[in-house]
Amino acid sequence: MENPSGPGAITRRRALTVAGGVVAGAALAQATFPAFAASAGSSDADAIVVGHGLAGLVATAELAAAGRKVLLLDQEPEASLGGQAFWSFGGLFFVDSDEQRLMGVKDSRELAWQDWLGTAGFDRGTDDPKGQDHWAYKWAEAYVDFASEEKRAWLAGLGMQWFPIVGWAERGGGLADGHGNSVPRFHVTWGTGPAVVEPFEKKVRAAVADKLVTFRFRHRVDELIVTGGAVTGVRGAVLEPSGAARGKPSSRTVVGEFELSAPVVIVTSGGIGANHDLVRRNWPARLGTPPKSMVTGVPAHVDGRMLAITEKAGGRIVNPDRMWHYTEGLKNYDPIWPGHGIRILPGPSSMWFDATGKRFSSPDIPGYDTLHTLKSITDSGHEYSWFVTTQKIIAKEFALSGSEQNPDLTEKNVWKLLSRIWQTPEPIERFKEKGEDFVVAKTLPELVAGMNKLTGDNLIDLAGLTRQIEARDREIDNPYTKDAQVMGIRNALAYPGDTLSRTAGIHKILDPSAGPLIAVRLNILTRKTLGGLQTDLSGRVLDASGTPISGLYAAGEVAGFGGGGVHGYRSLEGTFLGGCLFSGRTAGRAAAAATAT
């Protein structure tokens, strides 16, 4: 441990990077912005936080812990406190955790960093201070350090716990130094997304009781106030009171105006996933033609407005073409927000076909390479694809994203959780029965007829689909194969976590005892913004020249989860909530230091 090039050296570096560069950032901030303390007396607060999602709650909690007075603004009503994080599955990326070791997984900071670099593909000026990836790379290095050591202990100290079986998401493209997780790292929080939000909401509500934090719900920020080159406050519209339930669209009727001042403004307003026009406008050519029709994985208020507003105040947006959308979306039969889509989190066994019935090849295997598969779907000339699977597979392998789709984990109900051993989870069965994307049949001819009837285009040829499924099924007869997906199933079954909870025993798709047969139409589902406002390691928003804008910070998805794109081109999963936690904590601590008197 004392090797200067080994873990000891990493630990010393973490004194700066894992803490968000607070020591260096605070000194730099105080040296650069000496007017903060002097102007605080004439301000409405020490800091304004725009956005009450997870990153905003974390930043606010940090400011309040330092004794700062904070105004926490959001255009939504109180019911939506916690934002998109509340609806999440609660997955968190840890490295060499207790849970991994329990499962026999050997992980390390070095392996995680290898995977991150192979996945991110940073190629936009990492060594150039003005490069789009310069600060993203630094944030990525700091985040992997954080996930390797302090992150789990910090969150456990706040009362969080994790399901002991670690999930293996984004298994990658087939090369050790390429995209994907070499080992399972997806830790599901016991209580899912609400349990991730809860400790920070409690801290903020306690600070409200102590008169350090004031909520300003239904306050829509339309402008950042810039005075002498520094951001000194916000102005915007007060929206009419709303009784909209969490996640439901709320009114945009304006009943007043406001203007608030503070020496620090932290933007934590989230991404663009509900704004399909903005998604298409930023859609990169490398992902093919933007779909005309998509389902939506986030509530309507995730509209991306604050990106343009912050850019108008001088903030630099980088990597706007990097985004993360899922390929396994279902149309929700009981939607909460407009176009509400639910993602299937699949195990490795379902066969995947394009809209015409042509089987995808590696790495377009369930759970392997999300964006590569997205490109393969758009290249097919259609906007949907198909799983062909069995009841035996969906009973063991299908999970649905979202806290509301996992009542056993969300409610911390051990009995419901154990019931997954002998029955298909109830939410999966409800979607199979009520969801418009499912076709169930006893025979393959009946299945194909149902698939063609569902889409109305008769693109699936029975003979062609039969030939491909039978060819795959012949590969099951031996414990070795040339079929990459069958190799992947056997690889999954070598991991105890997958054997216990996420991979069905290997079998032939056309085995009647595994039936009935099931086809699932998969829609493209919008979700995350990977680019955003460029920030330094203190969370300060930079201008086009790379200079920090006085008084302006950003955290969470609006900042690309740190630096304007900590993930690069792709995500290792479990890193979105973690990016909100880390960047929110970093910006909150740095802003608190910058406003010290």
Coordinates of C-alpha atoms in Angstrom, one line a residue:
M1 CA 0.0 0.0 0.0
E2 CA 3.0 2.3 0.3
N3 CA 4.1 1.9 -3.3
P4 CA 4.2 5.5 -4.6
S5 CA 2.7 4.5 -7.9
G6 CA 0.0 2.3 -6.3
P7 CA -3.0 2.9 -4.2
G8 CA -1.2 5.2 -1.8
A9 CA -0.5 7.7 -4.5
I10 CA -4.1 7.5 -5.6
T11 CA -5.3 8.2 -2.1
R12 CA -3.2 11.3 -1.8
R13 CA -4.6 12.6 -5.1
R14 CA -8.1 12.0 -3.8
A15 CA -7.5 14.6 -1.1
L16 CA -8.0 17.1 -4.0
T17 CA -10.0 15.4 -6.6
V18 CA -12.5 13.2 -4.7
A19 CA -13.4 16.1 -2.5
G20 CA -14.3 18.0 -5.6
G21 CA -11.1 20.1 -5.6
V22 CA -12.6 22.0 -2.7
V23 CA -9.4 23.0 -1.1
A24 CA -7.9 24.3 -4.3
G25 CA -11.2 25.5 -5.6
A26 CA -12.0 27.5 -2.4
A27 CA -8.7 29.2 -2.4
L28 CA -9.0 30.1 -6.1
A29 CA -12.6 31.2 -5.7
Q30 CA -11.8 33.5 -2.8
A31 CA -8.8 34.9 -4.6
T32 CA -10.8 35.5 -7.8
F33 CA -14.1 36.7 -6.4
P34 CA -13.3 38.8 -3.3
A35 CA -16.6 40.7 -3.6
F36 CA -18.7 37.8 -2.5
A37 CA -18.6 38.4 1.2
A38 CA -19.1 42.2 0.8
S39 CA -22.2 41.8 -1.4
A40 CA -23.8 39.1 0.7
G41 CA -25.5 41.6 3.0
S42 CA -27.5 43.2 0.1
S43 CA -28.5 39.8 -1.4
D44 CA -31.6 37.7 -0.9
A45 CA -29.5 34.7 0.1
D46 CA -25.9 33.4 0.0
A47 CA -26.7 31.1 -2.8
I48 CA -29.5 30.3 -5.3
V49 CA -29.9 26.7 -6.5
V50 CA -32.0 26.3 -9.7
G51 CA -33.5 22.8 -9.8
H52 CA -34.7 20.6 -6.9
G53 CA -33.6 17.3 -8.3
L54 CA -31.0 15.1 -6.8
A55 CA -28.0 17.3 -7.7
G56 CA -29.8 20.4 -6.4
L57 CA -30.7 18.7 -3.1
V58 CA -27.2 17.6 -2.6
A59 CA -25.7 21.0 -3.4
T60 CA -28.2 22.7 -1.1
A61 CA -27.5 20.3 1.7
E62 CA -23.8 21.0 1.4
L63 CA -24.4 24.8 1.4
A64 CA -26.7 24.6 4.4
A65 CA -24.2 22.4 6.3
A66 CA -21.7 25.2 5.9
G67 CA -24.2 27.7 7.3
R68 CA -25.1 29.4 4.1
K69 CA -28.6 30.7 3.4
V70 CA -30.0 29.1 0.2
L71 CA -33.0 29.7 -2.0
L72 CA -34.0 26.5 -3.8
L73 CA -36.1 27.2 -6.9
D74 CA -38.0 24.9 -9.2
Q75 CA -40.7 25.4 -11.8
E76 CA -42.5 22.3 -10.5
P77 CA -44.6 21.9 -7.3
E78 CA -43.4 20.4 -4.1
A79 CA -44.8 17.0 -5.1
S80 CA -41.9 16.6 -7.6
L81 CA -39.1 17.3 -5.1
G82 CA -36.2 14.9 -6.0
G83 CA -36.9 15.1 -9.8
Q84 CA -36.1 12.2 -12.0
A85 CA -34.0 10.5 -9.4
F86 CA -37.1 9.6 -7.5
W87 CA -38.3 7.5 -10.5
S88 CA -35.0 5.7 -11.0
F89 CA -34.1 2.1 -10.3
G90 CA -31.5 3.4 -7.8
G91 CA -28.5 1.9 -9.5
L92 CA -25.1 3.1 -8.3
F93 CA -21.6 2.3 -9.7
F94 CA -19.1 1.2 -7.0
V95 CA -15.7 -0.3 -7.5
D96 CA -14.4 -3.1 -5.3
S97 CA -17.4 -2.9 -3.0
D98 CA -18.4 -5.3 -0.1
E99 CA -21.2 -6.5 -2.4
Q100 CA -18.9 -7.3 -5.2
R101 CA -16.5 -9.2 -3.0
L102 CA -19.5 -11.2 -1.6
M103 CA -20.3 -12.2 -5.1
G104 CA -16.7 -13.2 -5.8
V105 CA -16.0 -10.3 -8.1
K106 CA -12.5 -9.0 -8.2
D107 CA -12.5 -5.3 -9.1
S108 CA -10.0 -2.5 -8.8
R109 CA -9.6 1.2 -9.5
E110 CA -7.3 0.3 -12.4
L111 CA -9.8 -2.0 -14.0
A112 CA -12.6 0.5 -13.6
W113 CA -10.5 3.3 -15.1
Q114 CA -9.6 1.0 -18.1
D115 CA -13.3 0.4 -18.6
W116 CA -14.2 4.0 -18.3
L117 CA -11.6 5.2 -20.8
G118 CA -12.5 2.4 -23.3
T119 CA -16.2 3.3 -22.9
A120 CA -15.9 7.1 -23.0
G121 CA -13.6 7.4 -26.0
F122 CA -12.6 10.9 -25.1
D123 CA -11.2 12.5 -28.3
R124 CA -12.0 16.2 -28.2
G125 CA -8.9 17.9 -26.7
T126 CA -8.3 16.2 -23.4
D127 CA -4.9 17.9 -23.2
D128 CA -6.2 21.3 -24.5
P129 CA -7.6 23.6 -21.7
K130 CA -10.1 24.8 -24.3
G131 CA -11.0 21.3 -25.5
Q132 CA -14.5 20.0 -25.0
D133 CA -13.1 16.9 -23.3
H134 CA -10.5 18.6 -21.2
W135 CA -12.5 19.0 -18.0
A136 CA -14.7 15.9 -18.8
Y137 CA -11.6 13.7 -18.6
K138 CA -10.5 15.3 -15.3
W139 CA -14.0 14.8 -13.8
A140 CA -14.0 11.2 -15.0
E141 CA -10.7 10.5 -13.3
A142 CA -12.0 12.1 -10.1
Y143 CA -15.3 10.2 -10.3
V144 CA -13.6 6.8 -10.7
D145 CA -11.4 7.6 -7.7
F146 CA -14.6 8.6 -5.8
A147 CA -16.4 5.4 -6.7
S148 CA -13.4 3.3 -5.8
E149 CA -13.1 4.6 -2.3
E150 CA -15.2 7.3 -0.6
K151 CA -18.5 7.0 -2.4
R152 CA -19.9 3.9 -0.8
A153 CA -18.8 4.8 2.8
W154 CA -20.2 8.3 2.4
L155 CA -23.6 7.0 1.3
A156 CA -23.7 4.2 3.8
G157 CA -23.0 6.7 6.5
L158 CA -26.2 8.5 5.4
G159 CA -28.2 5.2 5.8
M160 CA -28.2 3.8 2.3
Q161 CA -28.0 0.1 1.7
W162 CA -27.8 -2.0 -1.4
F163 CA -29.2 -5.3 -2.7
P164 CA -26.4 -7.8 -2.2
I165 CA -26.5 -9.2 -5.8
V166 CA -24.6 -6.8 -8.1
G167 CA -25.9 -6.4 -11.6
W168 CA -23.8 -6.6 -14.7
A169 CA -24.9 -3.8 -17.1
E170 CA -23.3 -2.7 -20.4
R171 CA -21.1 -5.8 -20.9
G172 CA -19.5 -4.2 -23.8
G173 CA -18.2 -4.7 -27.3
G174 CA -15.9 -7.7 -27.0
L175 CA -12.4 -6.2 -26.2
A176 CA -10.8 -5.9 -22.8
D177 CA -9.8 -2.3 -23.4
G178 CA -13.0 -1.3 -25.3
H179 CA -16.5 -0.4 -24.2
G180 CA -18.2 -2.0 -21.2
N181 CA -17.9 -3.2 -17.7
S182 CA -15.4 -6.0 -17.3
V183 CA -17.2 -7.0 -14.1
P184 CA -20.6 -6.4 -12.5
R185 CA -20.7 -2.9 -10.9
F186 CA -24.5 -2.0 -10.9
H187 CA -25.5 -1.8 -7.2
V188 CA -29.3 -1.5 -6.7
T189 CA -30.2 0.7 -3.8
W190 CA -32.5 -1.0 -1.2
G191 CA -35.5 1.3 -1.7
T192 CA -34.6 2.2 -5.3
G193 CA -34.6 5.9 -6.3
P194 CA -36.6 7.2 -3.4
A195 CA -34.0 5.9 -1.0
V196 CA -31.3 7.7 -2.9
V197 CA -33.2 11.0 -2.6
E198 CA -34.4 10.5 1.0
P199 CA -31.3 11.4 3.0
F200 CA -30.7 14.6 1.1
E201 CA -34.3 15.6 1.2
K202 CA -34.2 15.1 5.0
K203 CA -31.1 17.3 5.3
V204 CA -32.7 20.1 3.2
R205 CA -36.0 20.0 5.1
A206 CA -34.1 20.1 8.4
A207 CA -32.3 23.2 7.0
V208 CA -35.7 24.7 6.1
A209 CA -36.7 24.3 9.7
D210 CA -33.5 26.0 10.8
K211 CA -34.3 28.9 8.4
L212 CA -31.2 28.2 6.3
V213 CA -33.1 27.0 3.2
T214 CA -36.2 28.5 1.6
F215 CA -38.1 26.5 -1.0
R216 CA -39.4 28.5 -3.9
F217 CA -41.7 26.1 -5.8
R218 CA -43.3 27.2 -9.0
H219 CA -40.6 29.7 -9.7
R220 CA -39.4 29.3 -13.3
V221 CA -36.1 30.9 -14.0
D222 CA -36.0 32.7 -17.4
E223 CA -32.8 34.6 -17.0
L224 CA -29.5 34.7 -15.1
I225 CA -28.7 38.2 -14.0
V226 CA -25.2 39.3 -15.0
T227 CA -23.6 42.3 -13.4
G228 CA -20.1 43.4 -14.4
G229 CA -19.4 40.0 -15.8
A230 CA -20.5 38.1 -12.7
V231 CA -23.8 36.2 -12.2
T232 CA -25.6 37.9 -9.4
G233 CA -29.0 36.5 -9.4
V234 CA -32.0 35.2 -11.4
R235 CA -35.3 36.5 -12.6
G236 CA -38.3 34.8 -14.0
A237 CA -42.0 33.9 -13.7
V238 CA -44.1 32.7 -10.8
L239 CA -46.4 30.0 -12.1
E240 CA -49.8 29.4 -10.6
P241 CA -50.1 26.9 -7.8
S242 CA -50.4 23.4 -8.9
G243 CA -51.8 20.2 -7.3
A244 CA -50.2 18.0 -10.0
A245 CA -49.1 14.7 -8.6
R246 CA -45.4 13.7 -8.8
G247 CA -44.4 13.3 -12.4
K248 CA -47.7 14.6 -13.8
P249 CA -47.4 17.7 -16.1
S250 CA -48.1 21.0 -14.3
S251 CA -49.6 24.2 -15.5
R252 CA -47.4 26.9 -17.1
T253 CA -49.8 29.7 -16.4
V254 CA -47.9 32.8 -15.2
V255 CA -49.3 34.7 -12.2
G256 CA -46.3 36.9 -11.4
E257 CA -42.7 37.8 -11.8
F258 CA -39.7 37.6 -9.5
E259 CA -36.1 38.7 -9.3
L260 CA -33.7 37.3 -6.7
S261 CA -30.1 38.1 -6.0
A262 CA -27.2 36.1 -4.5
P263 CA -23.4 36.0 -5.0
V264 CA -23.6 32.4 -6.2
V265 CA -26.1 30.6 -8.5
I266 CA -25.9 26.9 -9.0
V267 CA -27.8 25.5 -12.0
T268 CA -29.0 21.9 -11.4
S269 CA -31.9 21.8 -13.9
G270 CA -31.4 18.4 -15.5
G271 CA -31.3 17.3 -19.1
I272 CA -33.4 17.4 -22.3
G273 CA -35.0 14.0 -22.4
A274 CA -38.6 15.2 -22.5
N275 CA -37.9 17.8 -25.2
H276 CA -37.9 15.5 -28.3
D277 CA -37.4 18.5 -30.6
L278 CA -34.2 19.4 -28.8
V279 CA -33.1 15.7 -28.7
R280 CA -33.5 15.6 -32.5
R281 CA -31.8 18.9 -33.0
N282 CA -28.7 17.6 -31.2
W283 CA -28.9 14.0 -32.6
P284 CA -25.5 13.0 -34.0
A285 CA -25.1 11.6 -37.5
R286 CA -23.1 8.7 -36.0
L287 CA -26.4 7.4 -34.4
G288 CA -28.2 7.4 -37.8
T289 CA -31.4 9.3 -38.6
P290 CA -33.2 10.7 -35.5
P291 CA -36.5 8.7 -34.9
K292 CA -39.7 10.5 -35.7
S293 CA -41.4 8.6 -32.8
M294 CA -39.9 7.9 -29.4
V295 CA -41.3 7.1 -26.0
T296 CA -40.2 9.3 -23.1
G297 CA -38.2 8.1 -20.1
V298 CA -38.5 11.3 -18.0
P299 CA -41.3 13.7 -16.9
A300 CA -42.3 16.6 -19.1
H301 CA -40.5 19.2 -17.0
V302 CA -37.1 17.7 -18.1
D303 CA -37.1 20.3 -20.9
G304 CA -33.5 21.6 -21.2
R305 CA -34.5 25.2 -20.9
M306 CA -31.7 26.2 -18.6
L307 CA -29.0 25.2 -21.0
A308 CA -29.9 28.0 -23.4
I309 CA -30.5 30.4 -20.6
T310 CA -27.1 29.7 -19.1
E311 CA -25.5 29.9 -22.5
K312 CA -27.0 33.3 -23.0
A313 CA -25.3 34.4 -19.7
G314 CA -21.9 33.3 -21.1
G315 CA -21.7 29.6 -20.2
R316 CA -20.2 27.2 -22.6
I317 CA -22.1 24.1 -23.8
V318 CA -19.9 21.3 -24.9
N319 CA -20.6 17.8 -26.4
P320 CA -24.3 18.5 -27.1
D321 CA -24.3 15.6 -29.6
R322 CA -23.6 13.1 -26.9
M323 CA -26.7 11.5 -25.5
W324 CA -27.9 8.2 -24.0
H325 CA -31.2 6.7 -25.1
Y326 CA -32.4 3.2 -24.6
T327 CA -33.4 0.7 -27.2
E328 CA -35.7 -1.5 -25.0
G329 CA -38.6 0.9 -24.4
L330 CA -42.2 -0.1 -23.7
K331 CA -45.2 2.1 -24.0
N332 CA -46.6 2.4 -20.5
Y333 CA -50.2 1.1 -20.4
D334 CA -50.7 3.4 -17.4
P335 CA -48.7 6.5 -18.1
I336 CA -47.7 9.1 -15.5
W337 CA -46.3 11.7 -17.9
P338 CA -46.9 12.2 -21.7
G339 CA -45.5 9.5 -23.9
H340 CA -44.3 7.6 -20.7
G341 CA -42.0 4.8 -21.6
I342 CA -40.6 2.1 -19.4
R343 CA -37.3 0.3 -20.1
I344 CA -36.8 -3.4 -20.0
L345 CA -33.5 -4.2 -18.2
P346 CA -32.9 -7.5 -20.0
G347 CA -30.8 -10.5 -19.1
P348 CA -28.7 -12.0 -22.0
S349 CA -31.0 -14.7 -23.4
S350 CA -33.7 -13.1 -25.5
M351 CA -33.1 -13.1 -29.3
W352 CA -33.0 -9.6 -30.8
F353 CA -34.3 -8.9 -34.3
D354 CA -34.8 -5.7 -36.3
A355 CA -38.3 -4.7 -37.6
T356 CA -37.9 -7.0 -40.6
G357 CA -37.0 -10.1 -38.6
K358 CA -33.3 -10.0 -39.2
R359 CA -31.3 -11.1 -36.1
F360 CA -28.8 -8.5 -34.8
S361 CA -25.2 -9.7 -34.4
S362 CA -22.7 -9.0 -31.7
P363 CA -22.4 -6.6 -29.8
D364 CA -26.2 -6.0 -30.3
I365 CA -27.0 -8.5 -27.6
P366 CA -29.3 -7.6 -24.7
G367 CA -27.4 -5.8 -22.0
Y368 CA -24.2 -5.3 -24.0
D369 CA -23.8 -2.1 -26.0
T370 CA -26.8 0.3 -25.9
L371 CA -25.6 2.9 -28.4
H372 CA -24.2 0.4 -30.9
T373 CA -27.6 -1.3 -30.9
L374 CA -29.4 2.1 -31.3
K375 CA -27.4 2.8 -34.4
S376 CA -28.2 -0.7 -35.8
I377 CA -31.9 0.0 -35.2
T378 CA -31.8 3.4 -37.0
D379 CA -29.8 1.8 -39.8
S380 CA -32.5 -0.8 -40.3
G381 CA -34.8 2.0 -41.6
H382 CA -37.3 1.5 -38.8
E383 CA -37.8 2.9 -35.3
Y384 CA -38.4 -0.3 -33.4
S385 CA -37.1 -3.8 -33.0
W386 CA -38.2 -7.1 -31.4
F387 CA -37.2 -9.5 -28.7
V388 CA -38.3 -13.0 -29.3
T389 CA -38.2 -14.9 -26.0
T390 CA -39.9 -17.4 -23.7
Q391 CA -41.9 -17.3 -20.5
K392 CA -38.9 -19.0 -18.8
I393 CA -36.6 -16.1 -19.9
I394 CA -38.8 -13.2 -18.9
A395 CA -39.7 -14.8 -15.6
K396 CA -36.0 -14.8 -14.6
E397 CA -34.4 -12.1 -16.8
F398 CA -36.8 -9.2 -17.3
A399 CA -36.7 -6.3 -14.9
L400 CA -38.4 -2.9 -15.5
S401 CA -36.7 0.4 -14.9
G402 CA -38.3 2.8 -12.4
S403 CA -39.1 2.8 -8.7
E404 CA -42.8 2.3 -9.3
Q405 CA -42.2 -0.8 -11.4
N406 CA -40.2 -2.5 -8.6
P407 CA -42.5 -2.4 -5.5
D408 CA -40.5 -5.2 -3.7
L409 CA -37.3 -3.2 -3.8
T410 CA -38.9 0.2 -3.4
E411 CA -41.0 -0.8 -0.5
K412 CA -38.1 -2.9 1.0
N413 CA -40.4 -5.8 1.1
V414 CA -38.3 -9.0 1.5
W415 CA -41.3 -11.4 1.0
K416 CA -42.2 -9.8 -2.4
L417 CA -38.5 -9.9 -3.4
L418 CA -38.2 -13.6 -2.5
S419 CA -41.4 -14.3 -4.5
R420 CA -39.3 -13.6 -7.7
I421 CA -37.8 -17.1 -7.1
W422 CA -41.0 -18.9 -8.0
Q423 CA -43.0 -16.5 -10.1
T424 CA -42.7 -13.8 -12.7
P425 CA -42.7 -10.4 -11.0
E426 CA -46.2 -8.9 -11.0
P427 CA -45.2 -5.7 -12.9
I428 CA -43.8 -7.8 -15.8
E429 CA -47.0 -9.9 -15.9
R430 CA -49.1 -6.7 -16.0
F431 CA -47.2 -5.4 -19.0
K432 CA -47.4 -8.8 -20.7
E433 CA -51.2 -8.7 -20.3
K434 CA -52.0 -5.0 -20.7
G435 CA -49.0 -3.5 -22.6
E436 CA -49.6 -3.0 -26.3
D437 CA -46.0 -4.1 -27.2
F438 CA -46.4 -7.8 -26.1
V439 CA -47.4 -10.7 -28.3
V440 CA -47.9 -14.1 -26.6
A441 CA -48.4 -17.4 -28.5
K442 CA -48.0 -21.2 -28.2
T443 CA -46.4 -21.7 -31.6
L444 CA -44.1 -19.7 -33.8
P445 CA -46.6 -19.3 -36.7
E446 CA -49.1 -17.8 -34.2
L447 CA -46.4 -15.5 -32.8
V448 CA -45.4 -14.2 -36.2
A449 CA -49.0 -13.6 -37.1
G450 CA -49.4 -11.6 -33.9
M451 CA -46.2 -9.6 -34.6
N452 CA -47.4 -8.6 -38.1
K453 CA -50.9 -7.8 -36.8
L454 CA -49.4 -5.5 -34.1
T455 CA -47.4 -3.4 -36.5
G456 CA -49.7 -3.7 -39.5
D457 CA -46.8 -3.9 -41.9
N458 CA -46.3 -7.7 -42.4
L459 CA -42.5 -7.4 -42.3
I460 CA -41.8 -10.6 -40.4
D461 CA -41.4 -13.7 -42.6
L462 CA -42.2 -16.9 -40.8
A463 CA -39.7 -19.0 -42.8
G464 CA -36.9 -16.6 -42.2
L465 CA -37.6 -16.2 -38.5
T466 CA -37.9 -20.0 -38.1
R467 CA -34.6 -20.6 -39.8
Q468 CA -32.7 -18.1 -37.5
I469 CA -34.2 -19.4 -34.3
E470 CA -33.6 -23.1 -35.2
A471 CA -30.0 -22.3 -36.1
R472 CA -29.5 -20.6 -32.7
D473 CA -31.2 -23.6 -30.9
R474 CA -28.8 -26.1 -32.5
E475 CA -25.9 -24.2 -30.8
I476 CA -27.4 -25.2 -27.4
D477 CA -26.6 -28.9 -27.9
N478 CA -22.9 -28.5 -26.9
P479 CA -21.2 -26.6 -24.0
Y480 CA -19.3 -24.6 -26.6
T481 CA -20.4 -22.6 -29.6
K482 CA -19.6 -20.1 -32.3
D483 CA -22.7 -18.1 -31.5
A484 CA -21.6 -15.0 -29.6
Q485 CA -24.9 -14.6 -27.7
V486 CA -24.8 -18.2 -26.5
M487 CA -21.2 -17.7 -25.4
G488 CA -22.5 -14.7 -23.4
I489 CA -25.2 -16.7 -21.7
R490 CA -22.7 -19.3 -20.6
N491 CA -20.4 -16.5 -19.4
A492 CA -23.3 -15.0 -17.4
L493 CA -24.1 -18.3 -15.8
A494 CA -20.5 -18.4 -14.6
Y495 CA -21.2 -15.4 -12.4
P496 CA -23.2 -16.3 -9.2
G497 CA -25.2 -13.1 -9.3
D498 CA -26.5 -13.8 -12.7
T499 CA -27.2 -17.4 -11.9
L500 CA -29.2 -16.4 -8.8
S501 CA -31.3 -13.6 -10.2
R502 CA -30.7 -12.5 -13.8
T503 CA -30.1 -15.4 -16.2
A504 CA -32.4 -18.2 -17.0
G505 CA -31.0 -21.7 -17.4
I506 CA -29.9 -22.1 -21.0
H507 CA -32.5 -23.7 -23.2
K508 CA -33.9 -23.7 -26.8
I509 CA -36.3 -20.9 -27.7
L510 CA -38.6 -23.5 -29.3
D511 CA -38.6 -25.8 -26.4
P512 CA -42.3 -26.1 -25.6
S513 CA -41.6 -26.6 -21.9
A514 CA -40.1 -23.1 -21.7
G515 CA -43.1 -21.5 -23.3
P516 CA -45.3 -19.8 -24.2
L517 CA -43.4 -17.9 -26.8
I518 CA -43.3 -14.1 -26.4
A519 CA -42.4 -11.3 -28.8
V520 CA -41.9 -7.8 -27.4
R521 CA -41.8 -4.7 -29.7
L522 CA -39.1 -2.4 -28.4
N523 CA -39.3 1.3 -28.9
I524 CA -36.5 3.9 -28.6
L525 CA -36.8 5.6 -25.3
T526 CA -35.3 9.0 -24.5
R527 CA -33.3 9.4 -21.3
K528 CA -30.0 11.2 -20.6
T529 CA -28.0 14.2 -21.8
L530 CA -24.3 13.3 -21.8
G531 CA -23.0 16.7 -22.7
G532 CA -23.8 20.1 -21.2
L533 CA -22.3 23.1 -19.4
Q534 CA -18.5 22.9 -19.1
T535 CA -17.3 23.1 -15.5
D536 CA -14.0 22.9 -13.8
L537 CA -13.3 20.6 -10.9
S538 CA -15.0 23.0 -8.5
G539 CA -18.2 23.0 -10.5
R540 CA -17.7 26.6 -11.8
V541 CA -19.2 27.2 -15.2
L542 CA -16.7 28.2 -17.9
D543 CA -17.1 30.6 -20.7
A544 CA -15.9 30.1 -24.3
S545 CA -12.4 31.1 -23.4
G546 CA -12.2 28.6 -20.6
T547 CA -12.5 31.2 -17.9
P548 CA -14.8 30.6 -14.9
I549 CA -17.8 32.9 -14.8
S550 CA -17.9 34.6 -11.5
G551 CA -20.7 33.4 -9.3
L552 CA -22.0 30.6 -11.6
Y553 CA -21.8 26.9 -10.9
A554 CA -23.5 23.9 -12.4
A555 CA -24.0 20.2 -11.4
G556 CA -25.9 17.1 -12.4
E557 CA -27.1 16.3 -15.9
V558 CA -27.1 20.0 -17.1
A559 CA -23.3 19.9 -16.7
G560 CA -22.9 16.5 -18.3
F561 CA -22.7 15.1 -14.8
G562 CA -19.4 17.0 -14.4
G563 CA -17.1 18.9 -16.8
G564 CA -19.6 19.0 -19.6
G565 CA -19.5 15.2 -20.3
V566 CA -17.9 12.9 -17.7
H567 CA -19.1 9.9 -19.6
G568 CA -17.7 10.8 -23.0
Y569 CA -19.7 9.0 -25.7
R570 CA -21.1 6.1 -23.6
S571 CA -22.1 5.2 -20.1
L572 CA -21.1 2.3 -17.9
E573 CA -24.5 2.6 -16.2
G574 CA -25.1 3.3 -12.5
T575 CA -23.2 6.5 -13.1
F576 CA -26.1 9.0 -13.6
L577 CA -27.3 9.1 -10.0
G578 CA -23.7 8.9 -8.9
G579 CA -22.8 11.8 -11.2
C580 CA -25.5 13.9 -9.6
L581 CA -24.3 13.0 -6.2
F582 CA -20.7 13.8 -6.9
S583 CA -21.1 16.9 -8.9
G584 CA -23.8 18.3 -6.6
R585 CA -21.6 17.7 -3.6
T586 CA -18.6 19.3 -5.3
A587 CA -20.4 22.4 -6.5
G588 CA -22.1 22.8 -3.1
R589 CA -18.9 22.6 -1.1
A590 CA -17.0 24.8 -3.5
A591 CA -19.8 27.5 -3.5
A592 CA -19.9 27.4 0.3
A593 CA -16.1 27.9 0.4
A594 CA -16.4 30.8 -2.1
T595 CA -19.0 32.6 0.0
A596 CA -17.2 32.2 3.3
T597 CA -16.9 35.5 5.3

